Structures are given as C-alpha cells and as structure tokens.
mmCIF file of C-alpha atoms and ligand atoms in Angstrom:
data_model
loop_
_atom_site.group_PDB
_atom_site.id
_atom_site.type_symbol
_atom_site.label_atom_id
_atom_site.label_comp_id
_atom_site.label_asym_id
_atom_site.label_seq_id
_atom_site.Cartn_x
_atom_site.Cartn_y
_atom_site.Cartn_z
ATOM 1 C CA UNK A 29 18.255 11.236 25.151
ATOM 2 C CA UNK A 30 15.121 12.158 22.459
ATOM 3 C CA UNK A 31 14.416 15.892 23.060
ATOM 4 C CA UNK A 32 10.779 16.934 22.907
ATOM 5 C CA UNK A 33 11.318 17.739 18.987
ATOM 6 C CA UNK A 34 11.629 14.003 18.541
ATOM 7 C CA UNK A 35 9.054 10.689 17.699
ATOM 8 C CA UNK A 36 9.639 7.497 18.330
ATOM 9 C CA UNK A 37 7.960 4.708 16.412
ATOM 10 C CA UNK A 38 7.879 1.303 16.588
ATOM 11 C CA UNK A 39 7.885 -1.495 13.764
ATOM 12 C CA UNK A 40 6.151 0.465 11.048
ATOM 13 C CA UNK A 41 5.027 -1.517 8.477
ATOM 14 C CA UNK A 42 3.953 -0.479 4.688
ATOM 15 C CA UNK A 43 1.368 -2.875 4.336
ATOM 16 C CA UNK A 44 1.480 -2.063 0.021
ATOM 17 C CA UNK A 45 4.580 -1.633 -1.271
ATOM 18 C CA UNK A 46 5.958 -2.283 -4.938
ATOM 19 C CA UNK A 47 9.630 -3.353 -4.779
ATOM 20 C CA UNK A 48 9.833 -4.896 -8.177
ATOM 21 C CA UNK A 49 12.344 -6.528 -9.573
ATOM 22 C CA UNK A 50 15.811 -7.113 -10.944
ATOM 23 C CA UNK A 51 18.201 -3.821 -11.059
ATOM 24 C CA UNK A 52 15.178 -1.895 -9.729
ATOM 25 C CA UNK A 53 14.481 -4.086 -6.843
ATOM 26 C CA UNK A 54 18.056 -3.760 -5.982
ATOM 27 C CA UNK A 55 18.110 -0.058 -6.045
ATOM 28 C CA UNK A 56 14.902 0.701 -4.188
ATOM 29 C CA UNK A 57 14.361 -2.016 -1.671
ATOM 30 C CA UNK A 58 16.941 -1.014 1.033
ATOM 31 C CA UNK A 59 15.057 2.370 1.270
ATOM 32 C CA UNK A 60 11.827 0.617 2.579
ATOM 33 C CA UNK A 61 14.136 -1.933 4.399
ATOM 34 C CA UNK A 62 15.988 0.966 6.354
ATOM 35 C CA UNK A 63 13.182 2.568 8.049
ATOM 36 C CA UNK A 64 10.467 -0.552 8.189
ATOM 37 C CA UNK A 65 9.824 -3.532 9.608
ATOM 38 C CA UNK A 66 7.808 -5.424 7.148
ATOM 39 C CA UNK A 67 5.743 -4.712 3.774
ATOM 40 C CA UNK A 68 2.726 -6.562 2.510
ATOM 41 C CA UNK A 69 4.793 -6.853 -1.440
ATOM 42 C CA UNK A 70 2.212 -6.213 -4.410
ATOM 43 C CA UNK A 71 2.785 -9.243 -7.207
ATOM 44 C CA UNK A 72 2.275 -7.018 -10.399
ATOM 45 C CA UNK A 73 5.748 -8.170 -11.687
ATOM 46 C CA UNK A 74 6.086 -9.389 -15.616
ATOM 47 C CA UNK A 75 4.871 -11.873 -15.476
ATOM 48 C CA UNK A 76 2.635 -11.359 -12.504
ATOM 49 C CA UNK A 77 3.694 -13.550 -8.794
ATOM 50 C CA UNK A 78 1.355 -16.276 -9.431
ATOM 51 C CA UNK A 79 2.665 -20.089 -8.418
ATOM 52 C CA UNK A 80 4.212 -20.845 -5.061
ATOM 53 C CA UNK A 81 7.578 -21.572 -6.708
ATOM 54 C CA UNK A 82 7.532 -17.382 -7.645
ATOM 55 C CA UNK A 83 6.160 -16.223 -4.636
ATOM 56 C CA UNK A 84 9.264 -18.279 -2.685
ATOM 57 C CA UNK A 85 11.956 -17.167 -5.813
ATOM 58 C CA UNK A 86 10.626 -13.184 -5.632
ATOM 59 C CA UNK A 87 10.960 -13.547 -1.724
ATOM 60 C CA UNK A 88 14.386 -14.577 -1.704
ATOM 61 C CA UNK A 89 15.464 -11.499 -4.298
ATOM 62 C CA UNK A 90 14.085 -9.303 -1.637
ATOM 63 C CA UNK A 91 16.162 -10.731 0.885
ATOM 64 C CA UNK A 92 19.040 -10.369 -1.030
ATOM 65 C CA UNK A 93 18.344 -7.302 -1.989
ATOM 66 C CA UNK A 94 18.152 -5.562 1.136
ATOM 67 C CA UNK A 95 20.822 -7.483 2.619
ATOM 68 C CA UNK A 96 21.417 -7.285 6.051
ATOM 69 C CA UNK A 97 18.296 -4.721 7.019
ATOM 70 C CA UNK A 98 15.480 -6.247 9.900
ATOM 71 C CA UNK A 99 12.153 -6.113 7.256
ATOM 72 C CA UNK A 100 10.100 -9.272 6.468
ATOM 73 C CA UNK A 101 8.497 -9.221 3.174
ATOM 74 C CA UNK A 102 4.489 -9.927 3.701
ATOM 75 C CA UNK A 103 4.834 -11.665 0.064
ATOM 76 C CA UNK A 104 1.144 -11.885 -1.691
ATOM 77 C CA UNK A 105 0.161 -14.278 -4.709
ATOM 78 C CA UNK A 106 -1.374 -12.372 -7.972
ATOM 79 C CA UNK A 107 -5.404 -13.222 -7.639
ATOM 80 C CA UNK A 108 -6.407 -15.900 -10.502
ATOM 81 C CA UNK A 109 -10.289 -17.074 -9.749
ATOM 82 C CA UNK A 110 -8.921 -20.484 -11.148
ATOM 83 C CA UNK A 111 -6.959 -21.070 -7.748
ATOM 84 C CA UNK A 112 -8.606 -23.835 -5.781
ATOM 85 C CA UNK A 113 -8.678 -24.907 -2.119
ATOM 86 C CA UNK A 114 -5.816 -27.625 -2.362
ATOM 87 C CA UNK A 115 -3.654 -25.093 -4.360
ATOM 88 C CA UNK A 116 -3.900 -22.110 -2.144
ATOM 89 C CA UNK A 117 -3.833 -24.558 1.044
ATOM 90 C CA UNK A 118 -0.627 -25.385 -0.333
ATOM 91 C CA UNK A 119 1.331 -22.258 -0.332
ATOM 92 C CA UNK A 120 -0.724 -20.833 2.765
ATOM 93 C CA UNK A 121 2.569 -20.586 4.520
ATOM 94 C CA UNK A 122 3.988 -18.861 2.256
ATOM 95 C CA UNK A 123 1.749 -15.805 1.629
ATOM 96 C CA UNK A 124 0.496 -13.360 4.070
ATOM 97 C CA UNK A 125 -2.232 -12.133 1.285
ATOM 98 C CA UNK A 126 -3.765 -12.318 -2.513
ATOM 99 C CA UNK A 127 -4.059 -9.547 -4.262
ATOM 100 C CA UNK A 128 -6.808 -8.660 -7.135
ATOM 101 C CA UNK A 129 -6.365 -6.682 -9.752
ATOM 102 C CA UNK A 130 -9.332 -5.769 -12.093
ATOM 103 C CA UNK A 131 -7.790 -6.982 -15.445
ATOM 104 C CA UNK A 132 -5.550 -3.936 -17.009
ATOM 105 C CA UNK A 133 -6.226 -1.222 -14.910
ATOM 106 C CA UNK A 134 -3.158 -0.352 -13.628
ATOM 107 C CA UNK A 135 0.693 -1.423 -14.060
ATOM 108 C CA UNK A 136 1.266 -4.885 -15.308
ATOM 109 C CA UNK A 137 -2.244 -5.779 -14.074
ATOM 110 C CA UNK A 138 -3.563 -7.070 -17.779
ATOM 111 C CA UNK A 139 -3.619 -11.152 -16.226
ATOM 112 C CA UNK A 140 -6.501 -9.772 -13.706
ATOM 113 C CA UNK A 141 -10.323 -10.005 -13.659
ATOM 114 C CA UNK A 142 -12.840 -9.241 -15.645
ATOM 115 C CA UNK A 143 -16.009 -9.076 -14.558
ATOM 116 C CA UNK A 144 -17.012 -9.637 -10.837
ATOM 117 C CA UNK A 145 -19.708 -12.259 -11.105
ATOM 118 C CA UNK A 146 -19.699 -13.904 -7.528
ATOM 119 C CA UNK A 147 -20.473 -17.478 -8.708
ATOM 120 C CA UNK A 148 -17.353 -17.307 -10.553
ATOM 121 C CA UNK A 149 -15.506 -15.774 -7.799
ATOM 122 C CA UNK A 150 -16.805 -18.042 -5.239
ATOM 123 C CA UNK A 151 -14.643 -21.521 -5.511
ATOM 124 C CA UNK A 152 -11.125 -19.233 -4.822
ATOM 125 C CA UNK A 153 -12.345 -17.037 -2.618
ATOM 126 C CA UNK A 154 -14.310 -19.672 -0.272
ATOM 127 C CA UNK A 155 -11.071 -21.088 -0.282
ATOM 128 C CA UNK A 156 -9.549 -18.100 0.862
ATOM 129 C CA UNK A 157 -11.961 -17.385 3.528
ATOM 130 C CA UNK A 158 -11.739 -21.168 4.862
ATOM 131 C CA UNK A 159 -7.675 -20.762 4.978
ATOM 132 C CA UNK A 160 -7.925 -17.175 6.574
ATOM 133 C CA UNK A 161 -5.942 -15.729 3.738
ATOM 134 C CA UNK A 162 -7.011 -11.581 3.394
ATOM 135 C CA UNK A 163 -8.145 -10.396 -0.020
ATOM 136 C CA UNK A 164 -6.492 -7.338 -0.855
ATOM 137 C CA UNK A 165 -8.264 -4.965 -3.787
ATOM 138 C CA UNK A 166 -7.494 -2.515 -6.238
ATOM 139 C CA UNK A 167 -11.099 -1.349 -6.189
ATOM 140 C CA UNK A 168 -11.492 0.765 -9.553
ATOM 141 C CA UNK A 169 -13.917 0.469 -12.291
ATOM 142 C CA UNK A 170 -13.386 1.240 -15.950
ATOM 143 C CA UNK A 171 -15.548 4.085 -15.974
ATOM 144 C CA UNK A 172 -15.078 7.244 -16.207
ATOM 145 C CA UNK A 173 -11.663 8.225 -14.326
ATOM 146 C CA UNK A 174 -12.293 10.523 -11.471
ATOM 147 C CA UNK A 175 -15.636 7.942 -10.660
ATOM 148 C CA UNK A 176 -13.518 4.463 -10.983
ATOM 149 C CA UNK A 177 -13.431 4.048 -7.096
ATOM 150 C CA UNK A 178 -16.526 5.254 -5.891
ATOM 151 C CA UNK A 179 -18.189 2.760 -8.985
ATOM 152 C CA UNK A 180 -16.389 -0.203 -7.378
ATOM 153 C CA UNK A 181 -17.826 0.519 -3.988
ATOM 154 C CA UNK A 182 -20.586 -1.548 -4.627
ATOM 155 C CA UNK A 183 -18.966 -4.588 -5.863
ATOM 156 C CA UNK A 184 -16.599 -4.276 -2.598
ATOM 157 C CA UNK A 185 -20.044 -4.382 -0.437
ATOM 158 C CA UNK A 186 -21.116 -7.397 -2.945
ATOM 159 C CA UNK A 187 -18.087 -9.171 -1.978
ATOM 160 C CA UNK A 188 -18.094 -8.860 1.598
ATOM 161 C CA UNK A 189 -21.771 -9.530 1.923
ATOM 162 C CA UNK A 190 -20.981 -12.994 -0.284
ATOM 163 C CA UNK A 191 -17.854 -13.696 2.037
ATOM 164 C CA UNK A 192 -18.700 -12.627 5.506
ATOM 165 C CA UNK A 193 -15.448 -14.498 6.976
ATOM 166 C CA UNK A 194 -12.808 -12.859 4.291
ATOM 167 C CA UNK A 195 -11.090 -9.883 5.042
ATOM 168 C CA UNK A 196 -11.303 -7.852 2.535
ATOM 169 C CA UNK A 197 -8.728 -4.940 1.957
ATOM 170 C CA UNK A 198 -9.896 -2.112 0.091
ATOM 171 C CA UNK A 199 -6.106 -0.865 -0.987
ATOM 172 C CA UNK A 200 -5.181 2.846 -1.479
ATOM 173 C CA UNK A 201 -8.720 4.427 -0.848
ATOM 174 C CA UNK A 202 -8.869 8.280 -2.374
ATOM 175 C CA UNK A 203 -12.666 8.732 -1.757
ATOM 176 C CA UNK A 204 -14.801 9.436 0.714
ATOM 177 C CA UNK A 205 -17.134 6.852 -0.754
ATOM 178 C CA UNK A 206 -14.582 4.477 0.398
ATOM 179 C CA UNK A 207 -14.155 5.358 3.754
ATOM 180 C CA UNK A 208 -18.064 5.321 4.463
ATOM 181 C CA UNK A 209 -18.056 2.071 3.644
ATOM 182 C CA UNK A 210 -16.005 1.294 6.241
ATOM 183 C CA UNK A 211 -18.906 1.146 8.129
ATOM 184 C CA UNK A 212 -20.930 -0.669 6.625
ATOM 185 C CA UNK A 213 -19.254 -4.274 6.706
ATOM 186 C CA UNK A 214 -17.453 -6.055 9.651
ATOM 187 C CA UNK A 215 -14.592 -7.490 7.136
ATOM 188 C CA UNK A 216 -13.510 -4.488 4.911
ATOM 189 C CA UNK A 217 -10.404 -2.821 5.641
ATOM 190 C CA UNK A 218 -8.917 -0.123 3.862
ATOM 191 C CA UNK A 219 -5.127 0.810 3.518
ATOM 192 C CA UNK A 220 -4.040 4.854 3.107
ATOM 193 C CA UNK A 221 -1.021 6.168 1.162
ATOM 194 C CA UNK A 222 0.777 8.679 2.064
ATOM 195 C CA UNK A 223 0.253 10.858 -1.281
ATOM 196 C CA UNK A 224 -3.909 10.658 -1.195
ATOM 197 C CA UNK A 225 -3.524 11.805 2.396
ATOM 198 C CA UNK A 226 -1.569 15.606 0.537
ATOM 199 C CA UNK A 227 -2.328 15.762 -2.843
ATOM 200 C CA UNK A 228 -5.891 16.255 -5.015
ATOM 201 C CA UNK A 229 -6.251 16.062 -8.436
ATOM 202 C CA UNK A 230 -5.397 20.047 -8.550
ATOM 203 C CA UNK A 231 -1.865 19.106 -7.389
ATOM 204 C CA UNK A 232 -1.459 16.754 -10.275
ATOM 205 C CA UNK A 233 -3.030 18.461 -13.172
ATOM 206 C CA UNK A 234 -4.221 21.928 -11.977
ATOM 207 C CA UNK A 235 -1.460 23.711 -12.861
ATOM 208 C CA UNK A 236 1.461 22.509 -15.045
ATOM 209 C CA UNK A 237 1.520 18.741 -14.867
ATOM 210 C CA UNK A 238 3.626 16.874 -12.466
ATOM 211 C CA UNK A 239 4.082 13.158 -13.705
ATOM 212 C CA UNK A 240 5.885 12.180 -10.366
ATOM 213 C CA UNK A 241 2.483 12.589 -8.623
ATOM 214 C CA UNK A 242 0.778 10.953 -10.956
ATOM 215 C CA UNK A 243 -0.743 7.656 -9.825
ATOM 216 C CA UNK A 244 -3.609 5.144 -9.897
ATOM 217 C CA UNK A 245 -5.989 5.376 -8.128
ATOM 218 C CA UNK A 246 -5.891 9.193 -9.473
ATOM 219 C CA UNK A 247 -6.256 12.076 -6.272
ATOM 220 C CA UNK A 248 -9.341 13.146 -5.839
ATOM 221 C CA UNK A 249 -11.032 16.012 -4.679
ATOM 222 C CA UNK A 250 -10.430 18.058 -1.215
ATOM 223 C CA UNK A 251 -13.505 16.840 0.503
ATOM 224 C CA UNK A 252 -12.082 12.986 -0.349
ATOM 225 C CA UNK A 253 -8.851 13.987 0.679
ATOM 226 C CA UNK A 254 -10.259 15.406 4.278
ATOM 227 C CA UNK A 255 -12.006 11.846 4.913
ATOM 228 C CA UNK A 256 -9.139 10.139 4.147
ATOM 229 C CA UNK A 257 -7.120 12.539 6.501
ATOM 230 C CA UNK A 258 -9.778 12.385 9.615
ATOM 231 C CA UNK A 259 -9.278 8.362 9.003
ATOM 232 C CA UNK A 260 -5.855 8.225 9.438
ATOM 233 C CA UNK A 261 -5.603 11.421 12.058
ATOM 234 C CA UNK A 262 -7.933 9.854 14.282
ATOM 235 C CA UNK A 263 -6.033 6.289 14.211
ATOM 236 C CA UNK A 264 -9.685 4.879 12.424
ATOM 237 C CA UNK A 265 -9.367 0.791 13.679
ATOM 238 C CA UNK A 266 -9.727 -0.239 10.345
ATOM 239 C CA UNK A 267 -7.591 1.791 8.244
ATOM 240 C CA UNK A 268 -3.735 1.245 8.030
ATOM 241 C CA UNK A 269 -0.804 2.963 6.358
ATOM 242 C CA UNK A 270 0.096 1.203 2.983
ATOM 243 C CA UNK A 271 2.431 3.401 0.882
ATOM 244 C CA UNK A 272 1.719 1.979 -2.620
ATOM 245 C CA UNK A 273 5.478 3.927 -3.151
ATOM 246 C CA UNK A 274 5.686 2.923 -6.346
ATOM 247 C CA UNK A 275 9.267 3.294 -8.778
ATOM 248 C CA UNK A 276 9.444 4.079 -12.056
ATOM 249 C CA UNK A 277 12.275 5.293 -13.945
ATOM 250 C CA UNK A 278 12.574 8.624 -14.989
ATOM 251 C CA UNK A 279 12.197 8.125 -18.401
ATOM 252 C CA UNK A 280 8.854 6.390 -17.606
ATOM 253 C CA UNK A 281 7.346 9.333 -15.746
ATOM 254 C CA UNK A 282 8.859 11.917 -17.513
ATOM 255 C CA UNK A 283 7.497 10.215 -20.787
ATOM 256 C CA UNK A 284 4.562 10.863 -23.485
ATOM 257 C CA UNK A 285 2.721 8.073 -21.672
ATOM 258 C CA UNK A 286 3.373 8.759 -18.316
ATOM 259 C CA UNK A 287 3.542 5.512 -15.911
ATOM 260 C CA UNK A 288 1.295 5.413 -12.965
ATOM 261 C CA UNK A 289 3.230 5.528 -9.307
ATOM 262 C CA UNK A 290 4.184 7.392 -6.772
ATOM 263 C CA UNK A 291 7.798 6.837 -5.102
ATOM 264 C CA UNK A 292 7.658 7.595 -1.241
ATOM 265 C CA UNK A 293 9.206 4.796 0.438
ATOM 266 C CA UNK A 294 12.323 7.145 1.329
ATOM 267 C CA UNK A 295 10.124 10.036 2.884
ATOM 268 C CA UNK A 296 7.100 8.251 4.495
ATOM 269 C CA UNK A 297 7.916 8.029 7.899
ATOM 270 C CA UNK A 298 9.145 11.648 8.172
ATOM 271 C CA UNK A 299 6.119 13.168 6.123
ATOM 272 C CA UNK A 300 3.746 10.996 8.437
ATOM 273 C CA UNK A 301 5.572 12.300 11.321
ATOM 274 C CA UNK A 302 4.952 15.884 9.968
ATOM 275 C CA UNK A 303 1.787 15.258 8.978
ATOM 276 C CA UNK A 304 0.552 13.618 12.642
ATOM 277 C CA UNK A 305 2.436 16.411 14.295
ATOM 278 C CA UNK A 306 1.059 19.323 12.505
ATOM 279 C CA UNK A 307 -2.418 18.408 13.166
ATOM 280 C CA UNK A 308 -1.928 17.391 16.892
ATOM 281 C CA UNK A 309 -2.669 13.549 16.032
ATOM 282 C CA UNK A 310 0.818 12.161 16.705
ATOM 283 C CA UNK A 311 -0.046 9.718 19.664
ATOM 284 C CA UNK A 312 -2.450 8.027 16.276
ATOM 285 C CA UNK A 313 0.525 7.728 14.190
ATOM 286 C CA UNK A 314 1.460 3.903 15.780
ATOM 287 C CA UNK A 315 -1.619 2.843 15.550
ATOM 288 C CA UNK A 316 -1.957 3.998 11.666
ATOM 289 C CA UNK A 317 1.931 2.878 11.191
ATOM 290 C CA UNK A 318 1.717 -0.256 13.094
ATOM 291 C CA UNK A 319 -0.897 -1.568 15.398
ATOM 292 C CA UNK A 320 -4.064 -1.721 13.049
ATOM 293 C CA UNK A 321 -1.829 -3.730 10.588
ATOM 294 C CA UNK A 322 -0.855 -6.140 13.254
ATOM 295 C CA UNK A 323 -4.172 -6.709 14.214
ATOM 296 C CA UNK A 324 -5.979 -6.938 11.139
ATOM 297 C CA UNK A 325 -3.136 -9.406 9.323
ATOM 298 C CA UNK A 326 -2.751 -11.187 13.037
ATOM 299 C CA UNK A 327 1.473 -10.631 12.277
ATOM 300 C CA UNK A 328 4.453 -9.818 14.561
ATOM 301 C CA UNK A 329 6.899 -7.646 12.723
ATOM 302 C CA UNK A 330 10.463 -7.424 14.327
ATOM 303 C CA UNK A 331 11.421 -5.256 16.890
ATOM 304 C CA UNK A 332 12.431 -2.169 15.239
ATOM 305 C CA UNK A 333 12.743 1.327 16.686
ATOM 306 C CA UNK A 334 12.586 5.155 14.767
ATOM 307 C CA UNK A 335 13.732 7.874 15.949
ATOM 308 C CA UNK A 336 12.267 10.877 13.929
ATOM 309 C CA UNK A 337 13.502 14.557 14.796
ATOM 310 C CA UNK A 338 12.146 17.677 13.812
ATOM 311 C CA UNK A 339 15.240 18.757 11.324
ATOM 312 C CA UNK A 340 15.149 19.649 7.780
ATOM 313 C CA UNK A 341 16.017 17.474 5.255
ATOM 314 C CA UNK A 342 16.396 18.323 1.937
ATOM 315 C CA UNK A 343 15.279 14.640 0.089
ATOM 316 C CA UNK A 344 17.526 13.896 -2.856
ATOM 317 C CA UNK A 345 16.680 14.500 -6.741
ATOM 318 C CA UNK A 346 16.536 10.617 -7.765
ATOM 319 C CA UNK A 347 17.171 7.347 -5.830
ATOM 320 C CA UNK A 348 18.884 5.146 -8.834
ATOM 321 C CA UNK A 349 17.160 7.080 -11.650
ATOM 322 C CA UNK A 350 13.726 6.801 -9.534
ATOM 323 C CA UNK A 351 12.981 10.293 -8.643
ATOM 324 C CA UNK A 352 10.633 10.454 -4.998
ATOM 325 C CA UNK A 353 8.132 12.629 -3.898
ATOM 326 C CA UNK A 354 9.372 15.846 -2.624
ATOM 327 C CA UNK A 355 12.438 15.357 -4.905
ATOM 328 C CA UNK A 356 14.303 18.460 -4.279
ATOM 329 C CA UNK A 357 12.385 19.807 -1.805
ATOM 330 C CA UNK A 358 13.096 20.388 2.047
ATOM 331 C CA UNK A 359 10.823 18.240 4.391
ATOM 332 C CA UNK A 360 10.570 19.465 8.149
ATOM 333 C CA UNK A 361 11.367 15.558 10.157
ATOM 334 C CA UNK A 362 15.023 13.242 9.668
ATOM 335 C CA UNK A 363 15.354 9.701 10.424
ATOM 336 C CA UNK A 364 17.590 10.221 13.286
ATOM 337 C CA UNK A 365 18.432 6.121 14.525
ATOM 338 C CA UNK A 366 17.039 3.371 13.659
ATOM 339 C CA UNK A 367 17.415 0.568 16.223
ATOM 340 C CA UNK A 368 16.866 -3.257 15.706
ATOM 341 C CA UNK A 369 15.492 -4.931 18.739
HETATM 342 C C1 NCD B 30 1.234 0.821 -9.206
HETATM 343 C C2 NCD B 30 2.468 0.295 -9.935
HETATM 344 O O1 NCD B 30 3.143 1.085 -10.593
HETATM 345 O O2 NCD B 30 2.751 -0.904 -9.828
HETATM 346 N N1 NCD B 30 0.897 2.108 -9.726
HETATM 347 C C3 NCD B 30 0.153 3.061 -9.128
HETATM 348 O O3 NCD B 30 -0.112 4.078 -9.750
HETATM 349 N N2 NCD B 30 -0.263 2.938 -7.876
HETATM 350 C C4 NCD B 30 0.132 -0.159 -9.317
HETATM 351 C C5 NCD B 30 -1.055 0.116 -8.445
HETATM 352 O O4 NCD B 30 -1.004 -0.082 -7.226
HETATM 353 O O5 NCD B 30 -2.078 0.566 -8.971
HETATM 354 ZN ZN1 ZN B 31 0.033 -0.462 -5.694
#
C-alpha cells in the first residue's frame, strides 16, 4: 500500500512537448511516454509539420518510437495563414491543435509569421474557430529580450477580441503580464513549464552561465516567477502544465551559439510533486497535471496511474547525449509504479 510519503496522479499530460525527430525522437520519446499519458507535440521539425500527410507520417514515428508505452500524441499542424477552411476541415481529425510561431523567433520557427495584421489572419483562423481547432502561441515579440512577452500581450488580447470562439493558448507564459491577462478574455489559456515555475533570469546568467537552462521564452524576474507559481499552486482553471522539455544535444548547448531548450521530460512529474508538496498545494497538482487540460482541449487521455514517493533520486548526467535539468543533481520524489488502466 502507498505510505503517506507517496502521490498518486492520474493521466498527466504535457500539453507542449518537443519530441523531434529521427535518432533524437528515438532516444527521448520513451521518457515522456513512461510517466504520461498524452502530449500536445510542437511541429517545429525541419521542415516544419505542415500538410496532413506529415502530421499522420510524424505521428506514426512517435508511435514507434515509444513502442509499447500508453501515451497518445496530441499531434498539432505548423500555423501557415494560407490554410483555408476546406484544408484544415480536412485533417480536423487528425490534429488536436495549430501552433503559431512568430517567424524566426525560436528553434526552426523561420516558416512562421510576420506581422499580426488580423485581416490577414482572419480567413485561417475563422476557419479554426468554426472547426473548434485551439490556437496555440508562442507569444514573443522581437523587441528587446527580457520585454518580448509582455510586448505580445497585446496582440494576444487583439486576437481573442477578433476571435471570441477560438481558444487561444498562450504557451509557456514567464510573466506576470501574461497571467493578468488571463483575466481579461473568456478564450485565452495559458500553459506553465516546469523550469519558469524555478528558475529567473539570475539562475541562467547571474552567475556563471548555465546553457542547459537556457531557453525561449528567457526566465524572467522573481516577481514573474511568483505569478506564475500562485497560478499553478492554486490549480488557476485556465492554466495547465505544458513542459516545453525541449532536447538538444550537448554539443548544441554546450556550444558558442547556445540552442534554446530546456530538457525536463524525465524529471517533471517528480519536481512537480516536490514543488506542490513543499508549498502545501499538492491536492492542485491533478488539476494543473491533468484536469484543466482535459477540459480546455475536451480530450480523454488513457487511464494511467503514478505513483510518486518521497525518495531521492539522483537524475542521470545525459539521456542519449541530451543532458536534463538537474543533471547530476539529487531530486527529493521517484517514480515508484506506473500503472496502465
Ligand atoms: C524550443 C525548441 O527547442 O524547439 N526551444 C525553447 O527554448 N523553448 C522551441 C520553443 O518552444 O520556443
Ligand atoms: Zn516549445
């Protein structure tokens, strides 16, 4: 029987998760597969997840690359504005969500927009709205780094004022900016990671720099890092746990010309866990893991169960040459069992 030291979840999902592609896909997929039900899967491949003959071809790599393992992929198209109603109505069974990237401001995001000029916008994403497909949004300016997000917050509130009926997912929010906003419209959304809940910019470039925490959007400042944390601690109805654990090979991080991304899919759950626990929230953590998602997406993950104990566990140096958060390091919760059904 679970001692008192123990926390049960059921059917977290990651609702953003990078699993790439090729020999990287097949390292790094099982360890979100393992411990998760389902991930919403971002699209930024080369070249970017754009025609319903990739989005069916990438989801059948992920199922072979995490073999056996209960997880659905949520698959998501890359967002063109040139999609119309017939095309999109034509793979609607095949996505759970579209994904927009301003044009080059993260990984492998150069095919994205430019410009957010609603008349343009508003052929694709009336068709999204009429077909009940979510919008998800990497909401960052070009401006001046540490502002990018808080910039973009008014062309979120632009957007969901134009589109009443689309659900609109700000993705990774690091500012407080963002989680005001919240408020302010019925159909925006917001996803967390688990990094922007620990980490400000001090962590990544306040002392001597740590590539491996380096990520887009960058970590912000402790008072954004506190509104993210009351969001997620208090289980906020519109705010769900997306990881955004993002690989990169060594070489890439540890580089002159560091990649952006943060790998966490092997220590989420148990950092949550700690996390929750720690600050007395831990009845919130289904709701943030699981229940919000499943609302806000209208999806049924499989039945999966984890069992999380309070027992150290020291998180290996690299996963496949990807080297995770924590790398090293010991973390306070294990995956104990893991039970389909
Ligand atoms: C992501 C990646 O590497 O694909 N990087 C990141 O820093 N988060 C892309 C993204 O979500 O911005
Ligand atoms: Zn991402």
């Amino acid at each position: 029987m679970p001692s008192a030291s123990t926390i049960t979840l059921n059917s977290p999902l990651d609702m953003h998760l990078h699993l790439r592609d090729g020999d990287m896909l097949q390292n790094i997929a099982k360890e979100s597969a393992k411990t998760f039900s389902g991930g919403i899967i971002m699209p930024n491949l080369v070249p970017p997840v754009c025609t319903k003959e990739e989005v069916v071809a990438y989801r059948a790599r992920i199922r072979d690359a995490i073999g056996d393992e209960t997880f659905i992929p949520y698959m998501t198209l890359f967002f063109k504005p040139e999609y119309d109603h017939a095309f999109l109505e034509s793979l609607r069974e095949e996505i759970t969500a579209i994904k927009l990237y301003p044009a080059g401001i993260t990984t492998n995001s150069e095919g994205g927009v430019s410009g957010f000029d609603i008349e343009t916008l508003r052929p694709a994403l009336e068709a999204m709205s009429d077909l009940a497909i979510p919008l998800c949004i990497h909401g960052e300016t070009n401006g001046f780094v540490m502002d990018r997000e808080a910039e973009f917050v008014p062309i979120y509130e632009k957007l969901a004022q134009a589109f009443p009926k689309l659900k609109i997912i700000m993705e990774h929010i690091t500012t407080k900016a963002s989680v005001d906003a919240l408020e302010r419209f019925e159909n925006l959304y917001a996803t967390i990671t688990l990094h922007h809940l620990l980490i400000t910019l001090d962590d990544v470039a306040g002392g001597m720099l740590q590539p491996h925490l380096f990520c887009k959007p960058i970590a912000k400042r402790p008072e954004d890092r506190e509104a993210l944390l009351q969001a997620a601690l208090s289980a906020h109805p519109k705010v769900m746990f997306g990881s955004d654990s993002a690989p990169h090979p060594r070489e890439a991080k540890e580089a002159c010309g560091c990649a952006a991304g943060v790998f966490t899919a092997p220590i989420a759950l148990q950092v949550l866990a700690e996390l929750f626990a720690k600050h007395g929230a831990i009845e919130n953590l289904p709701d943030f893991i699981s229940n919000n998602a499943q609302r806000i997406y209208g999806i049924t993950p499989p039945a999966k169960k984890i069992i999380l104990e309070e027992k150290p566990f020291t998180v290996p140096t690299s996963y496949g040459g990807v080297v995770p958060m924590y790398a090293g390091e010991t973390i306070d919760y294990s995956i104990r069992e893991v039970m389909d059904g």
